[in-house]
């Protein structure tokens, strides 16, 4: 999803962090709120985990569905939880990282978006994954310009994917300095 955004805001955010802490600093998500929002919105639209298997420990009543008896296996479908989020309901197919920066959406998004799972099945590598995604986005934003075919139609099922293969052009910025050891 990074490729469908103008990279300017990301580039400015990471350039400010680099100016403050130095070129070798990999920022925490707290230092780069727009980058965090881009990553969260990407994970919202293309979740890693589709469903979490569970076994009912007591009868479970859900609205508009039959009661799940105790001992019965069922799945919590994370895609459905995400789609039912009031913070995204009006435009759930739109990539809008800004929704994550709006304090009015914070509680709803936190309750409905679980890209790494929840509870005892929560992904043990989620912090490492988020750190690597942040470092990757920082390097791309600081060193490259991305041009993407703008007339792209997206198919949402079974996974979010472009109809046309998403022709993309990645060009190194002339002002980009390389990160050397």
Short mmCIF file of N, CA, C and O in Angstrom, two decimals, residues 39-167:
data_model
loop_
_atom_site.label_atom_id
_atom_site.label_comp_id
_atom_site.label_asym_id
_atom_site.label_seq_id
_atom_site.Cartn_x
_atom_site.Cartn_y
_atom_site.Cartn_z
N UNK A 39 1.44 1.96 8.29
CA UNK A 39 1.58 0.52 8.54
C UNK A 39 0.29 -0.07 9.08
O UNK A 39 -0.14 -1.15 8.65
N UNK A 40 -0.36 0.61 10.01
CA UNK A 40 -1.62 0.11 10.56
C UNK A 40 -2.71 0.03 9.50
O UNK A 40 -3.47 -0.93 9.45
N UNK A 41 -2.76 1.04 8.63
CA UNK A 41 -3.78 1.04 7.58
C UNK A 41 -3.48 -0.08 6.56
O UNK A 41 -4.40 -0.73 6.06
N UNK A 42 -2.22 -0.31 6.28
CA UNK A 42 -1.84 -1.42 5.39
C UNK A 42 -2.27 -2.75 5.99
O UNK A 42 -2.87 -3.59 5.31
N UNK A 43 -2.01 -2.95 7.27
CA UNK A 43 -2.40 -4.19 7.94
C UNK A 43 -3.91 -4.31 8.07
O UNK A 43 -4.46 -5.41 8.04
N UNK A 44 -4.60 -3.19 8.19
CA UNK A 44 -6.07 -3.23 8.24
C UNK A 44 -6.63 -3.74 6.93
O UNK A 44 -7.55 -4.56 6.90
N UNK A 45 -6.07 -3.28 5.83
CA UNK A 45 -6.60 -3.64 4.52
C UNK A 45 -6.14 -5.01 4.04
O UNK A 45 -6.78 -5.61 3.19
N UNK A 46 -5.05 -5.49 4.55
CA UNK A 46 -4.51 -6.78 4.12
C UNK A 46 -3.97 -7.52 5.33
O UNK A 46 -2.77 -7.55 5.59
N UNK A 47 -4.89 -8.11 6.09
CA UNK A 47 -4.52 -8.71 7.37
C UNK A 47 -3.69 -9.97 7.20
O UNK A 47 -3.86 -10.74 6.27
N UNK A 48 -2.81 -10.16 8.17
CA UNK A 48 -1.92 -11.32 8.18
C UNK A 48 -2.69 -12.57 8.60
O UNK A 48 -2.55 -13.63 8.01
N UNK A 49 -3.50 -12.44 9.62
CA UNK A 49 -4.27 -13.56 10.16
C UNK A 49 -5.74 -13.35 9.81
O UNK A 49 -6.31 -12.31 10.13
N UNK A 50 -6.34 -14.31 9.15
CA UNK A 50 -7.74 -14.20 8.75
C UNK A 50 -8.72 -14.52 9.85
O UNK A 50 -9.75 -13.87 9.98
N UNK A 51 -8.40 -15.53 10.65
CA UNK A 51 -9.33 -15.95 11.70
C UNK A 51 -8.55 -16.59 12.84
O UNK A 51 -7.44 -17.09 12.65
N UNK A 52 -9.15 -16.56 14.02
CA UNK A 52 -8.54 -17.18 15.20
C UNK A 52 -9.45 -18.30 15.66
O UNK A 52 -10.61 -18.07 16.00
N UNK A 53 -8.95 -19.55 15.66
CA UNK A 53 -9.79 -20.67 16.10
C UNK A 53 -9.96 -20.65 17.62
O UNK A 53 -9.04 -20.32 18.36
N UNK A 54 -11.15 -20.98 18.05
CA UNK A 54 -11.48 -21.04 19.48
C UNK A 54 -12.40 -22.23 19.74
O UNK A 54 -13.01 -22.78 18.82
N UNK A 55 -12.55 -22.58 21.02
CA UNK A 55 -13.53 -23.57 21.45
C UNK A 55 -14.35 -22.91 22.55
O UNK A 55 -13.78 -22.36 23.51
N UNK A 56 -15.65 -22.92 22.40
CA UNK A 56 -16.53 -22.28 23.39
C UNK A 56 -16.42 -23.00 24.72
O UNK A 56 -16.56 -24.23 24.79
N UNK A 57 -16.14 -22.26 25.78
CA UNK A 57 -16.06 -22.85 27.12
C UNK A 57 -17.41 -22.82 27.83
O UNK A 57 -17.59 -23.46 28.85
N UNK A 58 -18.34 -22.06 27.27
CA UNK A 58 -19.71 -21.98 27.76
C UNK A 58 -20.58 -21.61 26.56
O UNK A 58 -20.06 -21.19 25.54
N UNK A 59 -21.88 -21.79 26.64
CA UNK A 59 -22.73 -21.41 25.51
C UNK A 59 -22.49 -19.93 25.15
O UNK A 59 -22.39 -19.07 26.02
N UNK A 60 -22.37 -19.68 23.86
CA UNK A 60 -22.04 -18.34 23.38
C UNK A 60 -23.15 -17.84 22.47
O UNK A 60 -23.42 -18.43 21.43
N UNK A 61 -23.80 -16.77 22.90
CA UNK A 61 -24.87 -16.18 22.10
C UNK A 61 -24.31 -15.01 21.31
O UNK A 61 -23.70 -14.12 21.87
N UNK A 62 -24.49 -15.03 20.00
CA UNK A 62 -24.06 -13.92 19.16
C UNK A 62 -25.28 -13.34 18.47
O UNK A 62 -26.22 -14.07 18.12
N UNK A 63 -25.30 -12.03 18.25
CA UNK A 63 -26.46 -11.40 17.62
C UNK A 63 -26.69 -11.93 16.21
O UNK A 63 -25.76 -12.04 15.41
N UNK A 64 -27.91 -12.30 15.92
CA UNK A 64 -28.29 -12.74 14.57
C UNK A 64 -27.76 -14.10 14.18
O UNK A 64 -27.73 -14.43 12.99
N UNK A 65 -27.34 -14.90 15.14
CA UNK A 65 -26.81 -16.24 14.83
C UNK A 65 -27.25 -17.22 15.91
O UNK A 65 -27.61 -16.81 17.02
N UNK A 66 -27.23 -18.51 15.58
CA UNK A 66 -27.60 -19.50 16.61
C UNK A 66 -26.58 -19.51 17.76
O UNK A 66 -25.44 -19.09 17.59
N UNK A 67 -27.00 -20.00 18.90
CA UNK A 67 -26.11 -20.13 20.05
C UNK A 67 -25.04 -21.18 19.75
O UNK A 67 -25.34 -22.26 19.24
N UNK A 68 -23.80 -20.86 20.09
CA UNK A 68 -22.69 -21.81 19.95
C UNK A 68 -22.64 -22.59 21.26
O UNK A 68 -22.41 -22.01 22.32
N UNK A 69 -22.84 -23.93 21.20
CA UNK A 69 -22.85 -24.70 22.45
C UNK A 69 -21.45 -24.84 23.06
O UNK A 69 -20.44 -24.75 22.36
N UNK A 70 -21.39 -25.06 24.34
CA UNK A 70 -20.13 -25.28 25.03
C UNK A 70 -19.40 -26.47 24.40
O UNK A 70 -20.00 -27.49 24.07
N UNK A 71 -18.09 -26.33 24.20
CA UNK A 71 -17.28 -27.39 23.61
C UNK A 71 -17.21 -27.35 22.09
O UNK A 71 -16.46 -28.09 21.47
N UNK A 72 -17.98 -26.47 21.49
CA UNK A 72 -18.03 -26.39 20.02
C UNK A 72 -16.90 -25.49 19.49
O UNK A 72 -16.70 -24.38 19.98
N UNK A 73 -16.14 -25.97 18.51
CA UNK A 73 -15.12 -25.09 17.91
C UNK A 73 -15.78 -24.02 17.03
O UNK A 73 -16.82 -24.26 16.43
N UNK A 74 -15.18 -22.86 17.00
CA UNK A 74 -15.65 -21.77 16.14
C UNK A 74 -14.44 -20.90 15.80
O UNK A 74 -13.34 -21.13 16.31
N UNK A 75 -14.62 -19.95 14.94
CA UNK A 75 -13.53 -19.05 14.56
C UNK A 75 -13.97 -17.60 14.69
O UNK A 75 -15.09 -17.25 14.33
N UNK A 76 -13.09 -16.78 15.22
CA UNK A 76 -13.29 -15.34 15.25
C UNK A 76 -12.67 -14.83 13.96
O UNK A 76 -11.46 -14.91 13.76
N UNK A 77 -13.51 -14.35 13.05
CA UNK A 77 -13.03 -13.90 11.74
C UNK A 77 -12.62 -12.43 11.84
O UNK A 77 -13.45 -11.55 11.98
N UNK A 78 -11.31 -12.21 11.77
CA UNK A 78 -10.78 -10.86 11.97
C UNK A 78 -11.16 -9.91 10.84
O UNK A 78 -11.34 -8.72 11.07
N UNK A 79 -11.31 -10.43 9.62
CA UNK A 79 -11.73 -9.58 8.51
C UNK A 79 -13.12 -8.99 8.81
O UNK A 79 -13.36 -7.82 8.55
N UNK A 80 -14.01 -9.81 9.35
CA UNK A 80 -15.36 -9.34 9.66
C UNK A 80 -15.34 -8.30 10.77
O UNK A 80 -16.08 -7.31 10.73
N UNK A 81 -14.48 -8.51 11.77
CA UNK A 81 -14.36 -7.53 12.85
C UNK A 81 -13.88 -6.20 12.29
O UNK A 81 -14.38 -5.14 12.64
N UNK A 82 -12.89 -6.27 11.42
CA UNK A 82 -12.33 -5.06 10.82
C UNK A 82 -13.37 -4.32 9.99
O UNK A 82 -13.52 -3.11 10.08
N UNK A 83 -14.12 -5.06 9.19
CA UNK A 83 -15.15 -4.45 8.34
C UNK A 83 -16.31 -3.85 9.12
O UNK A 83 -16.99 -2.97 8.64
N UNK A 84 -16.53 -4.35 10.34
CA UNK A 84 -17.64 -3.83 11.14
C UNK A 84 -17.24 -2.61 11.98
O UNK A 84 -18.06 -2.07 12.71
N UNK A 85 -16.00 -2.21 11.88
CA UNK A 85 -15.50 -1.06 12.64
C UNK A 85 -16.18 0.23 12.18
O UNK A 85 -16.08 0.60 11.01
N UNK A 86 -16.89 0.94 13.07
CA UNK A 86 -17.54 2.19 12.68
C UNK A 86 -16.56 3.24 12.16
O UNK A 86 -16.93 4.09 11.37
N UNK A 87 -15.30 3.17 12.59
CA UNK A 87 -14.30 4.16 12.15
C UNK A 87 -13.92 3.99 10.68
O UNK A 87 -13.34 4.89 10.09
N UNK A 88 -14.22 2.83 10.10
CA UNK A 88 -13.87 2.59 8.69
C UNK A 88 -15.08 2.26 7.82
O UNK A 88 -14.96 2.14 6.61
N UNK A 89 -16.25 2.11 8.43
CA UNK A 89 -17.44 1.63 7.72
C UNK A 89 -17.78 2.44 6.47
O UNK A 89 -18.14 1.87 5.44
N UNK A 90 -17.65 3.75 6.53
CA UNK A 90 -18.05 4.59 5.40
C UNK A 90 -17.13 4.43 4.19
O UNK A 90 -17.57 4.59 3.07
N UNK A 91 -15.87 4.10 4.43
CA UNK A 91 -14.92 4.00 3.31
C UNK A 91 -13.87 2.91 3.56
O UNK A 91 -12.68 3.14 3.46
N UNK A 92 -14.34 1.71 3.86
CA UNK A 92 -13.42 0.63 4.22
C UNK A 92 -12.49 0.18 3.10
O UNK A 92 -11.45 -0.38 3.35
N UNK A 93 -12.82 0.47 1.84
CA UNK A 93 -11.95 0.10 0.73
C UNK A 93 -10.92 1.19 0.42
O UNK A 93 -10.06 1.00 -0.43
N UNK A 94 -11.02 2.33 1.09
CA UNK A 94 -10.09 3.44 0.86
C UNK A 94 -8.89 3.34 1.79
O UNK A 94 -9.05 3.06 2.98
N UNK A 95 -7.72 3.61 1.23
CA UNK A 95 -6.48 3.63 2.02
C UNK A 95 -6.31 5.04 2.58
O UNK A 95 -5.95 5.96 1.87
N UNK A 96 -6.62 5.19 3.87
CA UNK A 96 -6.55 6.49 4.51
C UNK A 96 -5.83 6.39 5.86
O UNK A 96 -6.44 6.21 6.91
N UNK A 97 -4.51 6.50 5.87
CA UNK A 97 -3.77 6.41 7.13
C UNK A 97 -4.18 7.47 8.14
O UNK A 97 -4.05 7.26 9.35
N UNK A 98 -4.70 8.59 7.66
CA UNK A 98 -5.09 9.69 8.55
C UNK A 98 -6.13 9.27 9.58
O UNK A 98 -6.20 9.86 10.65
N UNK A 99 -6.92 8.24 9.25
CA UNK A 99 -7.94 7.80 10.21
C UNK A 99 -7.31 7.35 11.53
O UNK A 99 -7.90 7.44 12.58
N UNK A 100 -6.07 6.85 11.48
CA UNK A 100 -5.37 6.38 12.67
C UNK A 100 -4.83 7.54 13.50
O UNK A 100 -4.48 7.36 14.66
N UNK A 101 -4.72 8.71 12.91
CA UNK A 101 -4.20 9.88 13.61
C UNK A 101 -5.31 10.68 14.29
O UNK A 101 -5.03 11.60 15.07
N UNK A 102 -6.56 10.35 14.02
CA UNK A 102 -7.71 11.04 14.59
C UNK A 102 -8.05 10.43 15.95
O UNK A 102 -8.44 9.26 16.02
N UNK A 103 -7.90 11.20 17.04
CA UNK A 103 -8.18 10.66 18.38
C UNK A 103 -9.60 10.10 18.53
O UNK A 103 -9.84 9.21 19.33
N UNK A 104 -10.55 10.62 17.75
CA UNK A 104 -11.93 10.15 17.83
C UNK A 104 -12.06 8.70 17.38
O UNK A 104 -12.98 8.00 17.80
N UNK A 105 -11.14 8.22 16.56
CA UNK A 105 -11.18 6.84 16.06
C UNK A 105 -10.37 5.86 16.91
O UNK A 105 -10.48 4.65 16.72
N UNK A 106 -9.55 6.35 17.81
CA UNK A 106 -8.57 5.52 18.51
C UNK A 106 -9.18 4.29 19.20
O UNK A 106 -8.71 3.17 19.00
N UNK A 107 -10.22 4.48 19.97
CA UNK A 107 -10.80 3.36 20.72
C UNK A 107 -11.42 2.32 19.79
O UNK A 107 -11.21 1.12 19.93
N UNK A 108 -12.18 2.80 18.81
CA UNK A 108 -12.83 1.89 17.87
C UNK A 108 -11.81 1.08 17.07
O UNK A 108 -11.94 -0.13 16.92
N UNK A 109 -10.79 1.76 16.55
CA UNK A 109 -9.76 1.06 15.77
C UNK A 109 -9.03 0.02 16.63
O UNK A 109 -8.77 -1.09 16.18
N UNK A 110 -8.73 0.38 17.87
CA UNK A 110 -8.03 -0.56 18.77
C UNK A 110 -8.88 -1.80 19.05
O UNK A 110 -8.35 -2.91 19.19
N UNK A 111 -10.20 -1.64 19.13
CA UNK A 111 -11.08 -2.77 19.42
C UNK A 111 -11.34 -3.66 18.21
O UNK A 111 -11.62 -4.84 18.36
N UNK A 112 -11.29 -3.10 17.02
CA UNK A 112 -11.68 -3.85 15.82
C UNK A 112 -10.51 -4.32 14.95
O UNK A 112 -10.71 -5.15 14.07
N UNK A 113 -9.33 -3.78 15.15
CA UNK A 113 -8.21 -4.13 14.29
C UNK A 113 -7.20 -4.97 15.08
O UNK A 113 -6.61 -4.48 16.04
N UNK A 114 -7.02 -6.20 14.66
CA UNK A 114 -6.10 -7.11 15.35
C UNK A 114 -5.27 -7.88 14.32
O UNK A 114 -5.43 -9.08 14.16
N UNK A 115 -4.39 -7.19 13.60
CA UNK A 115 -3.67 -7.85 12.51
C UNK A 115 -2.73 -8.96 12.96
O UNK A 115 -2.40 -9.84 12.17
N UNK A 116 -2.29 -8.94 14.21
CA UNK A 116 -1.38 -9.98 14.70
C UNK A 116 -2.08 -10.96 15.64
O UNK A 116 -1.44 -11.72 16.35
N UNK A 117 -3.42 -10.94 15.63
CA UNK A 117 -4.17 -11.85 16.48
C UNK A 117 -4.47 -11.21 17.82
O UNK A 117 -4.30 -10.01 18.02
N UNK A 118 -4.90 -12.06 18.75
CA UNK A 118 -5.28 -11.57 20.08
C UNK A 118 -5.16 -12.72 21.08
O UNK A 118 -5.24 -13.89 20.72
N UNK A 119 -4.96 -12.38 22.34
CA UNK A 119 -4.92 -13.38 23.39
C UNK A 119 -3.73 -14.31 23.29
O UNK A 119 -2.65 -13.92 22.86
N UNK A 120 -3.93 -15.56 23.68
CA UNK A 120 -2.82 -16.51 23.71
C UNK A 120 -2.32 -16.87 22.31
O UNK A 120 -1.25 -17.43 22.17
N UNK A 121 -3.06 -16.51 21.29
CA UNK A 121 -2.63 -16.77 19.92
C UNK A 121 -2.01 -15.53 19.27
O UNK A 121 -1.82 -15.50 18.06
N UNK A 122 -1.71 -14.51 20.07
CA UNK A 122 -1.10 -13.28 19.54
C UNK A 122 0.29 -13.60 18.98
O UNK A 122 1.04 -14.38 19.57
N UNK A 123 0.61 -13.01 17.86
CA UNK A 123 1.89 -13.27 17.19
C UNK A 123 3.07 -12.83 18.06
O UNK A 123 3.21 -11.67 18.40
N UNK A 124 3.92 -13.76 18.39
CA UNK A 124 5.08 -13.48 19.25
C UNK A 124 6.11 -12.60 18.54
O UNK A 124 6.89 -11.92 19.18
N UNK A 125 6.08 -12.56 17.21
CA UNK A 125 7.03 -11.75 16.46
C UNK A 125 6.49 -10.40 16.02
O UNK A 125 7.11 -9.73 15.19
N UNK A 126 5.37 -9.96 16.58
CA UNK A 126 4.74 -8.73 16.11
C UNK A 126 5.63 -7.50 16.30
O UNK A 126 5.70 -6.64 15.42
N UNK A 127 6.32 -7.40 17.43
CA UNK A 127 7.18 -6.24 17.66
C UNK A 127 8.34 -6.20 16.67
O UNK A 127 8.69 -5.14 16.15
N UNK A 128 8.94 -7.35 16.41
CA UNK A 128 10.02 -7.43 15.43
C UNK A 128 9.49 -7.08 14.04
O UNK A 128 10.13 -6.32 13.29
N UNK A 129 8.33 -7.59 13.69
CA UNK A 129 7.73 -7.30 12.38
C UNK A 129 7.48 -5.81 12.22
O UNK A 129 7.78 -5.22 11.17
N UNK A 130 6.95 -5.17 13.25
CA UNK A 130 6.67 -3.74 13.18
C UNK A 130 7.95 -2.93 13.09
O UNK A 130 8.02 -1.94 12.35
N UNK A 131 8.99 -3.34 13.81
CA UNK A 131 10.27 -2.64 13.73
C UNK A 131 10.87 -2.78 12.33
O UNK A 131 11.39 -1.81 11.77
N UNK A 132 10.80 -3.97 11.76
CA UNK A 132 11.34 -4.17 10.41
C UNK A 132 10.55 -3.39 9.37
O UNK A 132 11.13 -2.82 8.44
N UNK A 133 9.23 -3.38 9.50
CA UNK A 133 8.41 -2.60 8.56
C UNK A 133 8.75 -1.11 8.66
O UNK A 133 8.85 -0.43 7.63
N UNK A 134 8.94 -0.61 9.87
CA UNK A 134 9.28 0.79 10.07
C UNK A 134 10.63 1.12 9.44
O UNK A 134 10.78 2.13 8.74
N UNK A 135 11.62 0.26 9.65
CA UNK A 135 12.95 0.48 9.07
C UNK A 135 12.89 0.43 7.55
O UNK A 135 13.51 1.25 6.86
N UNK A 136 12.12 -0.49 7.01
CA UNK A 136 11.97 -0.61 5.56
C UNK A 136 11.33 0.64 4.96
O UNK A 136 11.82 1.21 3.99
N UNK A 137 10.23 1.07 5.56
CA UNK A 137 9.53 2.26 5.07
C UNK A 137 10.45 3.48 5.16
O UNK A 137 10.49 4.31 4.25
N UNK A 138 11.22 3.59 6.24
CA UNK A 138 12.14 4.72 6.39
C UNK A 138 13.15 4.74 5.26
O UNK A 138 13.40 5.80 4.66
N UNK A 139 13.74 3.60 4.94
CA UNK A 139 14.74 3.56 3.87
C UNK A 139 14.14 3.85 2.51
O UNK A 139 14.71 4.59 1.71
N UNK A 140 12.97 3.31 2.23
CA UNK A 140 12.32 3.58 0.95
C UNK A 140 11.95 5.05 0.86
O UNK A 140 12.20 5.72 -0.15
N UNK A 141 11.35 5.61 1.91
CA UNK A 141 10.91 7.00 1.89
C UNK A 141 12.07 7.97 1.74
O UNK A 141 11.95 8.97 1.03
N UNK A 142 13.19 7.68 2.37
CA UNK A 142 14.33 8.59 2.32
C UNK A 142 15.13 8.50 1.03
O UNK A 142 15.78 9.47 0.63
N UNK A 143 15.12 7.35 0.39
CA UNK A 143 16.04 7.13 -0.72
C UNK A 143 15.41 6.93 -2.09
O UNK A 143 16.12 6.90 -3.09
N UNK A 144 14.09 6.79 -2.14
CA UNK A 144 13.46 6.48 -3.43
C UNK A 144 12.19 7.30 -3.67
O UNK A 144 11.49 7.67 -2.73
N UNK A 145 11.91 7.47 -4.92
CA UNK A 145 10.63 8.02 -5.37
C UNK A 145 9.88 6.86 -6.01
O UNK A 145 10.46 6.08 -6.76
N UNK A 146 8.60 6.76 -5.71
CA UNK A 146 7.80 5.65 -6.23
C UNK A 146 6.68 6.20 -7.10
O UNK A 146 5.94 7.08 -6.67
N UNK A 147 6.59 5.70 -8.31
CA UNK A 147 5.48 6.05 -9.20
C UNK A 147 4.69 4.78 -9.47
O UNK A 147 5.26 3.75 -9.81
N UNK A 148 3.37 4.90 -9.33
CA UNK A 148 2.51 3.74 -9.48
C UNK A 148 1.43 4.05 -10.50
O UNK A 148 0.94 5.18 -10.59
N UNK A 149 1.06 3.04 -11.27
CA UNK A 149 -0.06 3.17 -12.21
C UNK A 149 -1.28 3.66 -11.43
O UNK A 149 -1.69 3.03 -10.44
N UNK A 150 -1.85 4.78 -11.83
CA UNK A 150 -2.92 5.37 -11.05
C UNK A 150 -4.31 4.81 -11.36
O UNK A 150 -5.23 4.95 -10.57
N UNK A 151 -4.49 4.16 -12.50
CA UNK A 151 -5.80 3.61 -12.86
C UNK A 151 -5.89 2.14 -12.47
O UNK A 151 -6.15 1.28 -13.30
N UNK A 152 -5.66 1.87 -11.21
CA UNK A 152 -5.65 0.50 -10.73
C UNK A 152 -6.95 0.16 -10.04
O UNK A 152 -7.40 0.87 -9.15
N UNK A 153 -7.54 -0.94 -10.45
CA UNK A 153 -8.74 -1.46 -9.78
C UNK A 153 -8.26 -2.57 -8.84
O UNK A 153 -7.48 -3.44 -9.23
N UNK A 154 -8.75 -2.55 -7.61
CA UNK A 154 -8.32 -3.53 -6.61
C UNK A 154 -9.41 -4.58 -6.39
O UNK A 154 -10.58 -4.24 -6.22
N UNK A 155 -9.03 -5.83 -6.38
CA UNK A 155 -9.92 -6.93 -6.02
C UNK A 155 -9.72 -7.22 -4.55
O UNK A 155 -8.59 -7.39 -4.10
N UNK A 156 -10.80 -7.30 -3.80
CA UNK A 156 -10.70 -7.50 -2.35
C UNK A 156 -10.76 -8.97 -1.94
O UNK A 156 -10.44 -9.30 -0.82
N UNK A 157 -11.14 -9.87 -2.84
CA UNK A 157 -11.30 -11.27 -2.44
C UNK A 157 -10.50 -12.17 -3.36
O UNK A 157 -10.50 -11.97 -4.55
N UNK A 158 -9.83 -13.17 -2.87
CA UNK A 158 -9.68 -13.58 -1.47
C UNK A 158 -8.67 -12.73 -0.72
O UNK A 158 -8.72 -12.63 0.48
N UNK A 159 -7.73 -12.12 -1.43
CA UNK A 159 -6.78 -11.18 -0.82
C UNK A 159 -6.79 -9.90 -1.65
O UNK A 159 -7.02 -9.94 -2.85
N UNK A 160 -6.49 -8.80 -1.00
CA UNK A 160 -6.43 -7.54 -1.72
C UNK A 160 -5.31 -7.58 -2.74
O UNK A 160 -4.15 -7.80 -2.39
N UNK A 161 -5.67 -7.43 -4.02
CA UNK A 161 -4.66 -7.46 -5.07
C UNK A 161 -5.12 -6.63 -6.26
O UNK A 161 -6.32 -6.52 -6.53
N UNK A 162 -4.16 -6.04 -6.98
CA UNK A 162 -4.52 -5.20 -8.11
C UNK A 162 -4.84 -6.04 -9.35
O UNK A 162 -4.27 -7.10 -9.55
N UNK A 163 -5.76 -5.53 -10.17
CA UNK A 163 -6.11 -6.20 -11.43
C UNK A 163 -4.95 -6.24 -12.42
O UNK A 163 -4.80 -7.19 -13.16
N UNK A 164 -4.15 -5.18 -12.44
CA UNK A 164 -3.14 -5.02 -13.48
C UNK A 164 -1.72 -5.36 -13.05
O UNK A 164 -0.77 -5.03 -13.74
N UNK A 165 -1.54 -5.98 -11.90
CA UNK A 165 -0.20 -6.31 -11.43
C UNK A 165 0.51 -5.12 -10.79
O UNK A 165 1.61 -5.24 -10.31
N UNK A 166 -0.15 -3.97 -10.79
CA UNK A 166 0.35 -2.73 -10.20
C UNK A 166 1.73 -2.33 -10.74
O UNK A 166 2.73 -2.38 -10.03
N UNK A 167 1.78 -1.92 -12.01
CA UNK A 167 3.05 -1.45 -12.56
C UNK A 167 3.62 -0.32 -11.69
O UNK A 167 2.91 0.65 -11.39
#
